[in-house]
């Protein structure tokens, strides 16, 4: 994610306006329909099966507090601040002492727990957990509460578990509740040894701001750890499943791939803070939490309580990909921390590479990760995903409940890296992966910007290295997307394919907290995507970014899907992406306009594909003007088209229109029908509209 100088954008816009290429507010009034010829009899490049996909990164509480529906924050007391998310209840008959202890823990991996003590039995001897900006619970839904506990000295016989309305914002634990208790349960039979207890709780009312309260029954002490409150209603009803409304929004897009876990999360602020996939598999209770690299990145959205629990780990990512029919695309660290932060580098050892930058003796780097460490992690990941049950890492996948391989076909080496430090690590990394797995496809980085010296040098080098995919990212003002709809029209047809791995129009400026997911951004993205589709022989994958954001806990905006603790909605950008994905087609059809007119002339953009399974011709049209536009679509060479077709239309007179939690479907696609006359379609495009025309073959 990067910043384009506003002065540069202003100069470019002024120049284009003087040339007559960028319209002012006045609409283009056309005396005759604009003729668009679709050469149905000259199909071009195939559209990749996984052309339109998803980009997931744990930013904006996308994982904990979002897609991963655990309601207890810091359930194992393993964050740097061991009591993050927890508060003691203090009163006349409340808790006397509490400590974080590591005396005879559950395991070496989970070696901190909370010890509670009170001399007098009472209803306030305990702790509360605040959840992730509160806890979202629904009336009569079932939630599994579980805990590891053991009793200490005294007469503590058990625990009382209460789900209650949270106190009003900013109030301390001693102030009265703002609402009622929602559910209560008892944990009994504590012994002197660690044991897991569980009970199902059913709230009496719906609340988006509940909290969990644990109190001692009796005087004395007790130890608690791995405190969980997990909904039973998860995607596919899995015990450690995902939030179903969010997964459904993803599945409804028919995504071709799922990129994970990022994003800058891959790199980390330092290498110690990087994403390490091996730490995210196995028993959930043993996964060590780590501070999220986005917690303090933006001063305007400072979020010091943002950690990664890794309840959503690499196994769950692979499983999610399988569930929604998407190809998994893990992005792996190449031995570099984020170049915008520490830019820390892993040494290149002699076992990983030969050359002037290779360290003379691997022993000099004992105890610290070297490039070989990162290469081996990639090799092991492929075995984890695809290896047989009798392989070391394949066996771990099987033990987690997935005997069949995940059929991993591609990985990414590095995220938004650039310069010689990246290239000297990328080359031995890619070579080692190909030596072990020659059919594994590799996505390569060319930096965070779609232009500039670093981008140009990296692109040339990747072409020399015969890279398979180049990962380009675009964050810019809406006009950039409209102006660059022809970016790939004259791109070399041979060499690396383009992965448009991250893109989103920014309504104000890159990184601004005032950016909105408005129609101006979404329709401009739709215009840009006509160029991606027209050039599907070059651009073979594309994904909007970021994907998810909590309305009360975000760091970056815009985002494709927003949610709170109870509900979620797709932005207007989401519906543009969905229309492309659901109308992907199988082959590109050439689109021409009369004379010297080009795509984007008069702010009219078009692309077309044919869909082999149905025989449909699918035409996508963007009218970025304030008046209706009559178009005549000529289906050159078409045979036996149907008499009518379907149109899916998104349009708004107000470019600031957006969906919200309060109005989640303010602007969504509307379905219409239209007539087909022979091989011609006459259609009037609404002002500021994105339209998909599906013209069926005659049955």
CSV table of N, CA and C in Angstrom, one decimal, residues 445-518:
chain,number,residue,atom,x,y,z
A,445,UNK,N,6.8,-11.1,-6.9
A,445,UNK,CA,6.5,-9.7,-6.5
A,445,UNK,C,7.3,-8.7,-7.4
A,446,UNK,N,6.6,-7.6,-7.7
A,446,UNK,CA,7.3,-6.5,-8.4
A,446,UNK,C,7.1,-5.2,-7.6
A,447,UNK,N,6.9,-5.3,-6.3
A,447,UNK,CA,6.8,-4.1,-5.5
A,447,UNK,C,5.3,-3.7,-5.3
A,448,UNK,N,5.1,-2.6,-4.5
A,448,UNK,CA,3.8,-2.1,-4.1
A,448,UNK,C,3.2,-1.2,-5.1
A,449,UNK,N,3.9,-0.7,-6.1
A,449,UNK,CA,3.4,0.3,-7.0
A,449,UNK,C,3.3,-0.2,-8.4
A,450,UNK,N,2.3,0.2,-9.2
A,450,UNK,CA,2.1,-0.3,-10.6
A,450,UNK,C,3.0,0.5,-11.6
A,451,UNK,N,3.9,1.4,-11.1
A,451,UNK,CA,4.8,2.1,-12.1
A,451,UNK,C,6.0,2.5,-11.3
A,452,UNK,N,6.9,3.2,-12.0
A,452,UNK,CA,8.1,3.8,-11.3
A,452,UNK,C,9.3,2.9,-11.6
A,453,UNK,N,10.5,3.4,-11.2
A,453,UNK,CA,11.7,2.7,-11.6
A,453,UNK,C,11.8,1.3,-10.9
A,454,UNK,N,11.5,1.2,-9.7
A,454,UNK,CA,11.6,-0.1,-9.0
A,454,UNK,C,10.7,-1.1,-9.7
A,455,UNK,N,9.5,-0.7,-10.0
A,455,UNK,CA,8.5,-1.6,-10.7
A,455,UNK,C,9.1,-2.0,-12.1
A,456,UNK,N,9.6,-1.1,-12.8
A,456,UNK,CA,10.1,-1.4,-14.2
A,456,UNK,C,11.2,-2.3,-14.1
A,457,UNK,N,12.2,-2.1,-13.2
A,457,UNK,CA,13.3,-3.0,-13.1
A,457,UNK,C,12.9,-4.4,-12.7
A,458,UNK,N,12.0,-4.5,-11.7
A,458,UNK,CA,11.6,-5.8,-11.2
A,458,UNK,C,10.8,-6.5,-12.3
A,459,UNK,N,10.0,-5.8,-13.1
A,459,UNK,CA,9.3,-6.5,-14.2
A,459,UNK,C,10.2,-7.0,-15.2
A,460,UNK,N,11.2,-6.2,-15.6
A,460,UNK,CA,12.2,-6.7,-16.6
A,460,UNK,C,12.9,-7.9,-16.1
A,461,UNK,N,13.3,-7.9,-14.8
A,461,UNK,CA,14.1,-9.0,-14.3
A,461,UNK,C,13.2,-10.3,-14.2
A,462,UNK,N,11.9,-10.1,-13.9
A,462,UNK,CA,11.0,-11.3,-13.8
A,462,UNK,C,10.8,-11.8,-15.2
A,463,UNK,N,10.8,-11.0,-16.2
A,463,UNK,CA,10.7,-11.5,-17.6
A,463,UNK,C,12.0,-12.3,-18.0
A,464,UNK,N,13.1,-11.8,-17.5
A,464,UNK,CA,14.4,-12.5,-17.8
A,464,UNK,C,14.4,-13.9,-17.1
A,465,UNK,N,13.8,-13.9,-15.9
A,465,UNK,CA,13.8,-15.1,-15.1
A,465,UNK,C,12.7,-16.1,-15.6
A,466,UNK,N,11.9,-15.6,-16.5
A,466,UNK,CA,10.8,-16.4,-17.0
A,466,UNK,C,9.8,-16.8,-15.9
A,467,UNK,N,9.5,-15.7,-15.1
A,467,UNK,CA,8.5,-15.9,-14.0
A,467,UNK,C,7.2,-16.3,-14.6
A,468,UNK,N,6.4,-17.0,-13.8
A,468,UNK,CA,5.0,-17.4,-14.3
A,468,UNK,C,4.0,-16.3,-14.1
A,469,UNK,N,4.0,-15.7,-12.9
A,469,UNK,CA,3.0,-14.7,-12.6
A,469,UNK,C,3.7,-13.5,-11.9
A,470,UNK,N,3.3,-12.3,-12.3
A,470,UNK,CA,3.8,-11.1,-11.7
A,470,UNK,C,2.6,-10.5,-10.9
A,471,UNK,N,2.8,-10.2,-9.7
A,471,UNK,CA,1.8,-9.7,-8.8
A,471,UNK,C,1.8,-8.2,-8.8
A,472,UNK,N,0.8,-7.5,-9.4
A,472,UNK,CA,0.8,-6.1,-9.5
A,472,UNK,C,-0.4,-5.6,-8.6
A,473,UNK,N,-0.1,-4.4,-7.9
A,473,UNK,CA,-1.0,-3.9,-7.0
A,473,UNK,C,-1.4,-2.4,-7.4
A,474,UNK,N,-2.7,-2.1,-7.2
A,474,UNK,CA,-3.1,-0.7,-7.7
A,474,UNK,C,-4.0,-0.1,-6.6
A,475,UNK,N,-3.5,0.9,-5.9
A,475,UNK,CA,-4.3,1.7,-5.0
A,475,UNK,C,-4.2,3.1,-5.5
A,476,UNK,N,-5.3,3.7,-5.9
A,476,UNK,CA,-5.3,5.0,-6.6
A,476,UNK,C,-6.7,5.7,-6.6
A,477,UNK,N,-6.7,6.9,-7.0
A,477,UNK,CA,-8.0,7.6,-7.1
A,477,UNK,C,-8.9,7.0,-8.2
A,478,UNK,N,-10.2,7.1,-8.1
A,478,UNK,CA,-11.1,6.5,-9.1
A,478,UNK,C,-10.7,6.8,-10.5
A,479,UNK,N,-10.3,8.1,-10.8
A,479,UNK,CA,-10.0,8.4,-12.2
A,479,UNK,C,-8.8,7.6,-12.8
A,480,UNK,N,-7.9,7.2,-11.9
A,480,UNK,CA,-6.7,6.4,-12.3
A,480,UNK,C,-7.3,5.1,-12.9
A,481,UNK,N,-8.2,4.5,-12.3
A,481,UNK,CA,-8.8,3.2,-12.8
A,481,UNK,C,-9.5,3.4,-14.2
A,482,UNK,N,-10.2,4.5,-14.3
A,482,UNK,CA,-10.8,4.7,-15.6
A,482,UNK,C,-9.8,5.0,-16.7
A,483,UNK,N,-8.8,5.8,-16.4
A,483,UNK,CA,-7.7,6.1,-17.3
A,483,UNK,C,-6.8,4.9,-17.7
A,484,UNK,N,-6.8,3.9,-16.8
A,484,UNK,CA,-5.9,2.8,-17.1
A,484,UNK,C,-6.7,1.5,-17.5
A,485,UNK,N,-7.9,1.7,-18.0
A,485,UNK,CA,-8.7,0.5,-18.5
A,485,UNK,C,-8.0,-0.1,-19.7
A,486,UNK,N,-7.1,0.6,-20.4
A,486,UNK,CA,-6.4,0.1,-21.5
A,486,UNK,C,-4.9,-0.3,-21.2
A,487,UNK,N,-4.6,-0.4,-19.9
A,487,UNK,CA,-3.3,-0.7,-19.4
A,487,UNK,C,-2.6,-1.9,-20.1
A,488,UNK,N,-3.4,-2.9,-20.4
A,488,UNK,CA,-2.8,-4.2,-20.9
A,488,UNK,C,-3.1,-4.4,-22.4
A,489,UNK,N,-3.7,-3.4,-23.0
A,489,UNK,CA,-4.1,-3.6,-24.4
A,489,UNK,C,-2.9,-3.9,-25.3
A,490,UNK,N,-1.8,-3.2,-25.0
A,490,UNK,CA,-0.6,-3.4,-25.8
A,490,UNK,C,0.5,-4.1,-25.1
A,491,UNK,N,0.1,-4.9,-24.1
A,491,UNK,CA,1.1,-5.6,-23.2
A,491,UNK,C,1.6,-6.8,-24.0
A,492,UNK,N,2.9,-7.2,-23.8
A,492,UNK,CA,3.4,-8.4,-24.5
A,492,UNK,C,2.5,-9.6,-24.2
A,493,UNK,N,2.2,-10.4,-25.3
A,493,UNK,CA,1.3,-11.5,-25.1
A,493,UNK,C,2.1,-12.8,-24.6
A,494,UNK,N,3.4,-12.7,-24.6
A,494,UNK,CA,4.2,-13.8,-24.1
A,494,UNK,C,4.9,-13.4,-22.8
A,495,UNK,N,5.4,-14.4,-22.1
A,495,UNK,CA,6.1,-14.1,-20.9
A,495,UNK,C,5.2,-14.2,-19.7
A,496,UNK,N,5.5,-13.6,-18.5
A,496,UNK,CA,4.8,-13.8,-17.3
A,496,UNK,C,3.3,-13.3,-17.4
A,497,UNK,N,2.4,-14.0,-16.8
A,497,UNK,CA,1.0,-13.5,-16.7
A,497,UNK,C,0.9,-12.5,-15.6
A,498,UNK,N,-0.1,-11.7,-15.6
A,498,UNK,CA,-0.4,-10.7,-14.6
A,498,UNK,C,-1.4,-11.2,-13.6
A,499,UNK,N,-1.0,-11.1,-12.3
A,499,UNK,CA,-1.9,-11.3,-11.2
A,499,UNK,C,-2.2,-9.9,-10.6
A,500,UNK,N,-3.4,-9.4,-10.9
A,500,UNK,CA,-3.8,-8.1,-10.3
A,500,UNK,C,-4.2,-8.4,-8.8
A,501,UNK,N,-3.2,-8.6,-8.0
A,501,UNK,CA,-3.3,-9.2,-6.7
A,501,UNK,C,-4.0,-8.3,-5.6
A,502,UNK,N,-3.9,-7.0,-5.7
A,502,UNK,CA,-4.6,-6.1,-4.8
A,502,UNK,C,-4.9,-4.8,-5.6
A,503,UNK,N,-6.2,-4.4,-5.5
A,503,UNK,CA,-6.6,-3.2,-6.0
A,503,UNK,C,-7.9,-2.6,-5.4
A,504,UNK,N,-8.0,-1.3,-5.3
A,504,UNK,CA,-9.2,-0.7,-4.8
A,504,UNK,C,-9.0,0.8,-5.0
A,505,UNK,N,-10.1,1.4,-5.6
A,505,UNK,CA,-10.1,2.9,-5.8
A,505,UNK,C,-10.2,3.6,-4.4
A,506,UNK,N,-9.5,4.6,-4.3
A,506,UNK,CA,-9.5,5.4,-3.0
A,506,UNK,C,-10.2,6.7,-3.2
A,507,UNK,N,-11.3,6.9,-2.6
A,507,UNK,CA,-12.1,8.1,-2.8
A,507,UNK,C,-11.5,9.4,-2.5
A,508,UNK,N,-10.6,9.4,-1.5
A,508,UNK,CA,-10.0,10.6,-1.0
A,508,UNK,C,-8.5,10.6,-1.3
A,509,UNK,N,-7.8,9.6,-0.7
A,509,UNK,CA,-6.3,9.4,-0.9
A,509,UNK,C,-5.9,8.1,-0.3
A,510,UNK,N,-4.8,7.6,-0.8
A,510,UNK,CA,-4.4,6.3,-0.3
A,510,UNK,C,-4.1,6.3,1.2
A,511,UNK,N,-4.7,5.4,1.9
A,511,UNK,CA,-4.5,5.4,3.4
A,511,UNK,C,-5.3,6.4,4.2
A,512,UNK,N,-6.1,7.2,3.5
A,512,UNK,CA,-7.0,8.1,4.3
A,512,UNK,C,-8.1,7.5,5.0
A,513,UNK,N,-8.3,7.9,6.3
A,513,UNK,CA,-9.4,7.3,7.1
A,513,UNK,C,-10.8,7.8,6.5
A,514,UNK,N,-10.8,8.7,5.6
A,514,UNK,CA,-12.0,9.3,5.1
A,514,UNK,C,-12.4,8.6,3.8
A,515,UNK,N,-11.7,7.6,3.3
A,515,UNK,CA,-12.1,6.9,2.1
A,515,UNK,C,-13.4,6.2,2.3
A,516,UNK,N,-14.2,6.2,1.2
A,516,UNK,CA,-15.5,5.5,1.3
A,516,UNK,C,-15.6,4.5,0.2
A,517,UNK,N,-16.4,3.4,0.5
A,517,UNK,CA,-16.8,2.4,-0.5
A,517,UNK,C,-17.9,3.0,-1.3
A,518,UNK,N,-17.7,4.1,-2.1
A,518,UNK,CA,-18.9,4.7,-2.8
A,518,UNK,C,-18.9,4.2,-4.2
